[in-house]
Coordinates of C-alpha atoms and ligand atoms in Angstrom, one line a residue:
M1 CA 1.5 11.8 7.3
S2 CA 2.8 14.7 5.2
N3 CA 0.7 17.6 4.1
T4 CA 3.1 18.5 1.4
A5 CA 3.0 15.5 -0.9
P6 CA 1.6 16.6 -4.3
G7 CA -1.8 15.1 -4.8
A8 CA -1.9 13.5 -1.4
E9 CA -3.9 16.3 0.2
P10 CA -6.5 17.5 -2.4
H11 CA -7.7 20.2 -0.1
S12 CA -4.4 21.5 1.0
I13 CA -3.6 25.1 0.5
P14 CA -0.2 26.8 0.0
L15 CA 1.5 28.7 2.8
A16 CA 4.8 30.4 3.4
M17 CA 6.5 31.1 6.7
T18 CA 9.9 31.5 8.3
V19 CA 10.7 28.7 10.6
N20 CA 13.8 28.9 12.7
G21 CA 15.2 31.5 10.3
R22 CA 14.5 29.4 7.2
A23 CA 12.0 30.4 4.6
I24 CA 9.4 27.6 4.2
S25 CA 6.9 27.1 1.3
A26 CA 4.6 24.2 1.8
R27 CA 1.0 23.1 1.6
A28 CA -1.2 22.3 4.6
E29 CA -4.8 21.1 5.0
P30 CA -7.0 23.9 6.4
R31 CA -7.6 21.8 9.5
A32 CA -3.9 21.0 10.2
N33 CA -2.7 22.7 13.4
L34 CA 0.7 24.4 13.5
A35 CA 2.1 21.8 15.9
D36 CA 1.3 18.9 13.6
F37 CA 2.6 20.8 10.7
L38 CA 5.9 21.5 12.5
R39 CA 6.3 17.9 13.7
D40 CA 5.0 16.0 10.7
D41 CA 6.0 18.1 7.8
L42 CA 9.1 19.8 9.0
D43 CA 10.3 17.0 11.4
L44 CA 10.6 19.5 14.3
T45 CA 9.6 17.1 16.9
G46 CA 10.9 19.2 19.8
T47 CA 7.5 20.8 19.9
H48 CA 5.4 18.4 22.0
L49 CA 1.7 17.8 22.2
G50 CA 0.1 17.2 25.5
C51 CA -3.5 18.2 25.9
E52 CA -4.2 19.6 22.4
H53 CA -6.7 21.9 24.0
G54 CA -4.5 24.9 24.8
V55 CA -4.2 24.0 28.5
C56 CA -0.8 22.3 29.1
G57 CA 1.6 24.6 27.2
A58 CA 3.8 21.6 25.9
C59 CA 3.3 22.8 22.4
T60 CA 4.5 26.4 23.0
V61 CA 6.5 28.0 20.2
L62 CA 7.4 31.6 19.4
L63 CA 5.0 33.1 16.8
D64 CA 6.2 36.4 15.6
G65 CA 8.4 36.6 18.7
E66 CA 5.7 35.8 21.2
P67 CA 4.9 32.5 22.9
A68 CA 1.9 30.8 21.4
R69 CA 0.0 27.5 21.6
S70 CA 0.8 25.7 18.3
C71 CA -1.9 23.1 19.0
L72 CA -4.6 25.7 18.7
A73 CA -3.2 27.6 15.8
F74 CA -4.1 26.5 12.3
A75 CA -0.9 26.3 10.2
V76 CA -2.6 28.2 7.3
A77 CA -3.6 31.0 9.7
C78 CA 0.2 31.5 10.4
D79 CA 0.9 32.1 6.7
G80 CA 3.5 34.9 6.6
S81 CA 4.5 34.5 10.2
R82 CA 7.9 33.9 11.8
V83 CA 8.0 30.7 13.9
E84 CA 10.7 29.7 16.3
T85 CA 10.7 26.2 17.8
I86 CA 12.9 24.8 20.6
E87 CA 15.3 23.6 17.8
G88 CA 15.7 27.1 16.6
L89 CA 16.9 28.2 20.0
D90 CA 19.8 25.8 20.2
N91 CA 22.4 28.7 20.1
D92 CA 20.2 31.3 21.8
E93 CA 22.1 32.8 24.7
I94 CA 19.1 33.0 27.1
T95 CA 17.9 29.5 26.3
S96 CA 21.4 28.2 26.9
E97 CA 21.5 29.8 30.3
L98 CA 18.1 28.4 31.1
R99 CA 19.1 24.9 30.0
A100 CA 22.1 25.1 32.3
A101 CA 20.0 26.4 35.2
F102 CA 17.3 23.7 34.6
T103 CA 20.1 21.0 34.8
R104 CA 21.6 22.6 37.9
E105 CA 18.2 22.9 39.7
H106 CA 16.8 19.5 38.7
A107 CA 14.0 21.4 36.9
L108 CA 13.1 18.4 34.7
Q109 CA 12.4 14.7 35.0
C110 CA 10.7 13.2 31.9
G111 CA 11.3 16.4 30.0
Y112 CA 8.0 16.3 28.2
C113 CA 7.0 19.8 29.3
T114 CA 10.6 21.2 28.9
P115 CA 10.6 22.6 25.4
G116 CA 7.4 24.6 26.0
M117 CA 8.6 25.5 29.5
L118 CA 11.9 26.8 28.2
I119 CA 10.2 29.0 25.5
T120 CA 7.9 30.5 28.1
A121 CA 10.7 30.9 30.6
R122 CA 12.9 32.7 28.0
D123 CA 10.1 35.2 27.4
L124 CA 9.9 35.9 31.2
V125 CA 13.7 36.3 31.4
I126 CA 13.6 38.9 28.6
R127 CA 10.7 40.9 30.1
M128 CA 10.8 40.7 33.9
P129 CA 12.7 43.4 35.6
D130 CA 13.4 41.2 38.7
A131 CA 13.0 37.6 39.8
D132 CA 9.8 38.1 41.9
E133 CA 8.7 34.6 42.7
R134 CA 5.0 35.3 42.5
R135 CA 5.3 36.9 39.1
V136 CA 7.5 34.0 37.8
R137 CA 5.0 31.5 39.0
L138 CA 2.2 33.5 37.4
G139 CA 4.2 33.8 34.2
L140 CA 4.7 30.0 34.1
S141 CA 1.1 29.2 35.0
G142 CA 0.2 28.4 31.4
N143 CA 2.7 25.5 31.3
L144 CA 2.0 22.3 33.2
C145 CA 4.6 19.9 34.5
R146 CA 3.4 16.5 35.9
C147 CA 6.8 15.5 37.3
T148 CA 8.7 18.2 39.1
G149 CA 6.4 20.1 41.4
Y150 CA 7.7 23.3 39.8
V151 CA 10.1 24.2 42.6
G152 CA 13.2 23.6 40.5
I153 CA 11.7 25.2 37.5
V154 CA 10.9 28.4 39.4
R155 CA 14.3 28.4 41.0
A156 CA 16.0 28.0 37.6
V157 CA 14.1 30.8 36.0
R158 CA 14.6 33.2 38.9
A159 CA 18.3 32.4 38.9
V160 CA 18.7 33.3 35.2
I161 CA 16.8 36.6 35.7
T162 CA 18.9 37.5 38.7
E163 CA 22.2 36.6 37.0
R164 CA 21.4 38.6 33.9
R165 CA 20.2 41.7 35.8
A166 CA 23.4 41.5 37.9
R167 CA 25.4 41.5 34.7
G168 CA 23.6 44.8 33.7
I169 CA 21.2 43.2 31.2
A170 CA 18.0 45.1 31.6
A171 CA 14.5 43.8 31.0
R172 CA 13.1 44.6 27.6
S173 CA 9.4 45.0 28.6
G174 CA 8.6 47.1 25.5
E175 CA 9.6 44.4 23.1
G176 CA 7.7 41.3 22.1
C177 CA 5.2 40.4 24.8
R178 CA 4.0 43.4 26.7
A179 CA 3.2 41.6 30.0
I180 CA 3.2 38.4 31.9
G181 CA 1.8 35.4 30.0
P182 CA 1.6 34.1 26.5
V183 CA 0.5 35.8 23.3
G184 CA -2.0 38.6 23.9
A185 CA -1.4 38.7 27.6
A186 CA -2.7 41.8 29.2
A187 CA -3.6 43.4 25.9
G188 CA -6.3 45.8 26.5
S189 CA -6.0 45.5 30.3
D190 CA -6.0 49.3 30.3
G191 CA -8.0 49.6 27.2
H192 CA -5.0 51.1 25.3
I193 CA -4.4 49.5 21.9
T194 CA -1.3 50.3 19.9
P195 CA -1.2 48.5 16.6
R196 CA 2.4 47.6 16.0
N197 CA 2.2 47.3 12.2
G198 CA 1.1 50.9 11.7
S199 CA -2.4 50.2 10.3
H200 CA -5.3 51.7 12.1
P201 CA -8.2 49.4 13.0
R202 CA -10.6 51.5 11.1
E203 CA -8.5 51.2 7.9
L204 CA -8.7 47.4 8.2
A205 CA -12.4 47.5 9.0
Q206 CA -13.1 49.6 6.0
A207 CA -11.2 47.2 3.8
S208 CA -13.5 44.4 5.1
V209 CA -16.8 46.1 4.7
P210 CA -18.9 45.6 1.6
S211 CA -17.6 47.1 -1.6
A212 CA -19.8 49.2 -3.8
T213 CA -21.1 45.9 -5.4
G214 CA -22.3 44.7 -2.0
A215 CA -19.8 41.9 -1.9
T216 CA -17.6 41.5 1.2
E217 CA -13.9 41.8 0.6
F218 CA -13.1 38.6 2.5
T219 CA -14.4 35.0 2.8
P220 CA -14.6 34.0 6.5
A221 CA -12.5 31.1 7.4
N222 CA -15.0 30.0 10.1
T223 CA -18.8 30.2 10.2
F224 CA -21.4 29.2 12.7
E225 CA -25.1 29.6 13.3
Q226 CA -27.0 30.3 16.5
S227 CA -30.6 31.1 17.3
F228 CA -32.6 32.0 20.4
T229 CA -36.1 32.9 21.4
A230 CA -36.9 36.1 23.3
G231 CA -40.0 36.8 25.3
F232 CA -40.7 40.1 23.5
S233 CA -42.4 41.0 20.2
A234 CA -40.3 40.7 17.0
A235 CA -40.9 44.4 16.4
D236 CA -39.4 45.3 19.8
V237 CA -36.4 43.0 19.4
F238 CA -35.7 44.2 15.9
A239 CA -35.9 47.8 17.2
L240 CA -33.3 47.0 19.8
F241 CA -31.0 45.6 17.1
G242 CA -31.2 49.1 15.5
R243 CA -29.7 50.7 18.6
I244 CA -26.1 49.7 18.3
E245 CA -25.1 50.9 21.8
D246 CA -27.8 48.7 23.3
V247 CA -26.6 45.7 21.2
A248 CA -23.0 46.4 22.4
A249 CA -24.2 46.5 26.0
C250 CA -25.7 43.1 25.6
L251 CA -22.7 41.5 23.9
P252 CA -20.2 40.0 26.4
G253 CA -16.9 41.8 26.1
A254 CA -18.1 44.5 23.7
S255 CA -18.0 48.2 24.2
V256 CA -18.6 51.2 21.9
T257 CA -15.7 53.7 21.9
A258 CA -17.2 56.6 20.0
R259 CA -20.7 57.8 19.3
P260 CA -22.0 55.5 16.4
T261 CA -23.6 56.8 13.3
P262 CA -26.6 54.9 11.9
D263 CA -24.2 52.9 9.6
I264 CA -20.8 52.8 11.3
V265 CA -19.6 52.0 14.8
D266 CA -16.1 52.0 16.5
G267 CA -15.6 49.7 19.4
V268 CA -13.6 47.1 21.3
I269 CA -14.3 43.4 22.0
R270 CA -12.3 41.8 24.8
V271 CA -11.6 38.1 25.2
R272 CA -9.6 36.4 28.0
V273 CA -8.5 32.8 28.5
G274 CA -6.7 32.6 31.9
P275 CA -3.6 34.7 31.5
I276 CA -4.2 35.2 27.8
G277 CA -6.1 38.4 26.9
A278 CA -7.0 40.2 23.8
A279 CA -8.9 43.4 23.0
F280 CA -9.8 43.8 19.4
A281 CA -10.3 47.5 18.6
G282 CA -12.0 48.1 15.3
S283 CA -15.0 49.4 13.3
A284 CA -18.1 47.9 11.8
L285 CA -20.5 48.8 9.1
I286 CA -24.1 48.3 9.9
E287 CA -26.9 47.5 7.4
R288 CA -30.6 47.0 8.2
D289 CA -33.5 45.8 6.1
E290 CA -36.6 47.0 7.9
E291 CA -39.0 45.1 5.7
R292 CA -37.4 41.7 6.3
R293 CA -36.4 42.5 9.9
S294 CA -32.9 41.5 9.1
G295 CA -29.5 43.1 9.1
R296 CA -25.8 42.7 8.7
I297 CA -22.8 43.9 10.6
V298 CA -19.4 43.7 8.9
G299 CA -16.3 44.7 10.7
A300 CA -12.7 44.2 11.6
G301 CA -10.4 44.6 14.6
I302 CA -6.8 44.6 15.5
D303 CA -5.0 43.5 18.7
G304 CA -1.2 43.8 18.3
N305 CA -0.3 41.4 15.5
S306 CA -3.6 39.6 15.6
R307 CA -6.4 40.7 13.3
T308 CA -10.0 39.6 13.0
Q309 CA -12.6 40.3 10.3
G310 CA -16.1 39.2 10.8
V311 CA -19.7 39.4 9.6
I312 CA -22.9 38.9 11.6
R313 CA -26.1 38.4 9.8
Y314 CA -29.3 38.4 11.9
R315 CA -33.0 37.9 11.2
V316 CA -35.8 38.5 13.7
L317 CA -38.9 36.3 13.2
E318 CA -42.1 35.9 15.0
G319 CA -41.6 33.5 17.9
P320 CA -43.4 30.2 18.7
S321 CA -46.0 32.0 20.7
A322 CA -47.7 35.4 20.5
G323 CA -45.5 38.2 21.7
T324 CA -42.3 36.3 21.3
A325 CA -39.5 36.6 18.8
R326 CA -37.0 34.1 17.3
V327 CA -33.6 35.5 16.5
E328 CA -31.4 33.7 13.9
L329 CA -27.7 34.6 13.8
H330 CA -25.2 33.6 11.1
V331 CA -21.6 34.5 12.0
G332 CA -18.5 34.3 9.9
Y333 CA -15.0 35.3 10.9
T334 CA -11.3 35.0 10.2
L335 CA -8.6 35.3 12.8
K336 CA -5.0 36.0 11.7
G337 CA -1.8 36.3 13.7
P338 CA -0.9 34.8 17.1
L339 CA -4.5 34.7 18.4
A340 CA -5.5 32.5 15.4
Q341 CA -4.6 29.8 18.0
F342 CA -8.2 30.2 19.2
S343 CA -9.7 29.2 15.9
R344 CA -10.2 25.6 17.0
P345 CA -13.8 24.6 15.9
G346 CA -14.9 22.8 19.0
L347 CA -13.9 25.7 21.2
V348 CA -15.4 28.3 18.9
R349 CA -18.7 26.4 18.7
D350 CA -19.0 26.2 22.5
L351 CA -17.8 29.7 23.0
A352 CA -20.4 30.9 20.4
A353 CA -23.2 29.0 22.2
R354 CA -22.3 30.6 25.6
I355 CA -21.9 34.1 24.2
T356 CA -25.3 33.7 22.4
A357 CA -26.9 32.5 25.6
Q358 CA -25.5 35.4 27.6
F359 CA -26.4 37.8 24.8
A360 CA -30.0 36.5 24.8
A361 CA -30.3 36.9 28.6
N362 CA -28.8 40.4 28.4
L363 CA -31.2 41.4 25.6
A364 CA -34.2 40.2 27.6
A365 CA -33.0 42.2 30.6
R366 CA -32.4 45.3 28.4
L367 CA -35.9 45.0 26.9
A368 CA -37.4 44.6 30.3
G369 CA -35.6 47.8 31.5
Q370 CA -33.5 45.8 33.9
P371 CA -29.7 46.2 34.3
V372 CA -27.6 44.0 32.1
T373 CA -25.1 41.8 34.0
G374 CA -22.2 39.6 33.0
S375 CA -21.2 41.6 29.8
A376 CA -18.7 44.1 31.1
R377 CA -15.9 41.8 32.1
G378 CA -15.4 40.4 28.7
I379 CA -15.7 36.9 27.3
N380 CA -14.0 34.5 29.6
P381 CA -13.6 31.2 27.8
L382 CA -11.6 29.7 30.7
S383 CA -14.8 28.4 32.2
L384 CA -15.8 27.4 28.7
L385 CA -12.7 25.3 28.4
A386 CA -13.4 23.6 31.6
A387 CA -17.0 23.0 30.4
H388 CA -15.7 21.7 27.1
L389 CA -13.3 19.3 28.8
R390 CA -16.1 18.2 31.2
A391 CA -18.4 17.5 28.3
R392 CA -15.8 15.5 26.5
I393 CA -15.0 13.4 29.6
S394 CA -18.7 12.8 30.2
A395 CA -19.2 11.8 26.5
W396 CA -16.2 9.4 26.8
F397 CA -17.6 7.8 30.0
G398 CA -21.0 7.7 28.3
R399 CA -19.5 5.7 25.5
H400 CA -17.4 3.5 27.6
G401 CA -19.3 3.2 30.8
G402 CA -21.4 0.3 31.8
Ligands
FES30 S1 -0.7 20.6 23.6 FE1 -1.4 21.4 25.5 S2 -1.5 23.5 25.1 FE2 -1.0 22.7 23.2
FES31 S1 9.4 17.1 33.5 FE1 7.9 15.7 33.1 S2 6.2 16.9 32.6 FE2 7.7 18.3 33.3

């Protein structure tokens, strides 16, 4: 089904991107992922779909020069991006060498994984200084092959790296991806963030915070609501929300990078999915309404080419029993750039529920004067993904079982 037929998709929105060097102007439904858009609208069927959950890597394409899961990226979130699919690498020197090596080493059988595998392998060939087997295997760990057992694939990739280094072609580790793994890999692993487009996170944040009229400068693409009950009085919980360093200490993956003022805070939020990591550095504006025990935090962050803008509204109410509080959270956010691949609603909903549960537990510990655990390592949605798949499988068996 095409997203471009005039009138066929009443909710479609316009987008423009460069695909395999060709400028594309099209329309896509907000829910259409990049893989479906490439396959159905542009007939680029070399991009395969396996799991559609970001696990198998069959759908890997280059997004602004970095390998990305096109099954998890909304097409409209890639507006303005440069996309390369396997078809666009027909005459690419490294891909040609990899194709020859794959043939020589019997590195494919059915070939279903091969387009995604070649795109990831090409990235490794560019960046890896030498053909260290452990690092090649780690670099390919986000691409699954059900046929070959990987031996031939690893051998092929190592051979191309070795041959190119022997020809005096050095690794270009400073370009494109900065480390092993797909988009965002190792970003923030040392806490050092260097926006490549020249804009400082704070500039982006300040463009997102409320204008003089009180209206936010952006409309979040995704929203969700969460609530939890805390075994402390509403006054105590609301007071904690006013201490932004305490809030950051409770929020998995968050840390404050400079002493906050009552109304603005600079910080970093780290997210990691297996080999894919991101650290959004940014700023947020804080507002509080003491009378209504409510508040709003509006901010933005940057990680490489990915940007996020978000708003958290909270309200602290009396809980179901004396001395307890009920916290209601309303969160809206937009992700742009390669990491927009993690905008998939099911994943976001589950991730939000887990972060909220961890936040509530940390908040209770903090209020009780106990150490907070499980927040410093960052958000790790890998276990979330496993839980998400488990839940889907159980639901499926529930529907189809006897
Ligand atoms: S289809 Fe499996 S990662 Fe996209
Ligand atoms: S060759 Fe069949 S899945 Fe890899």
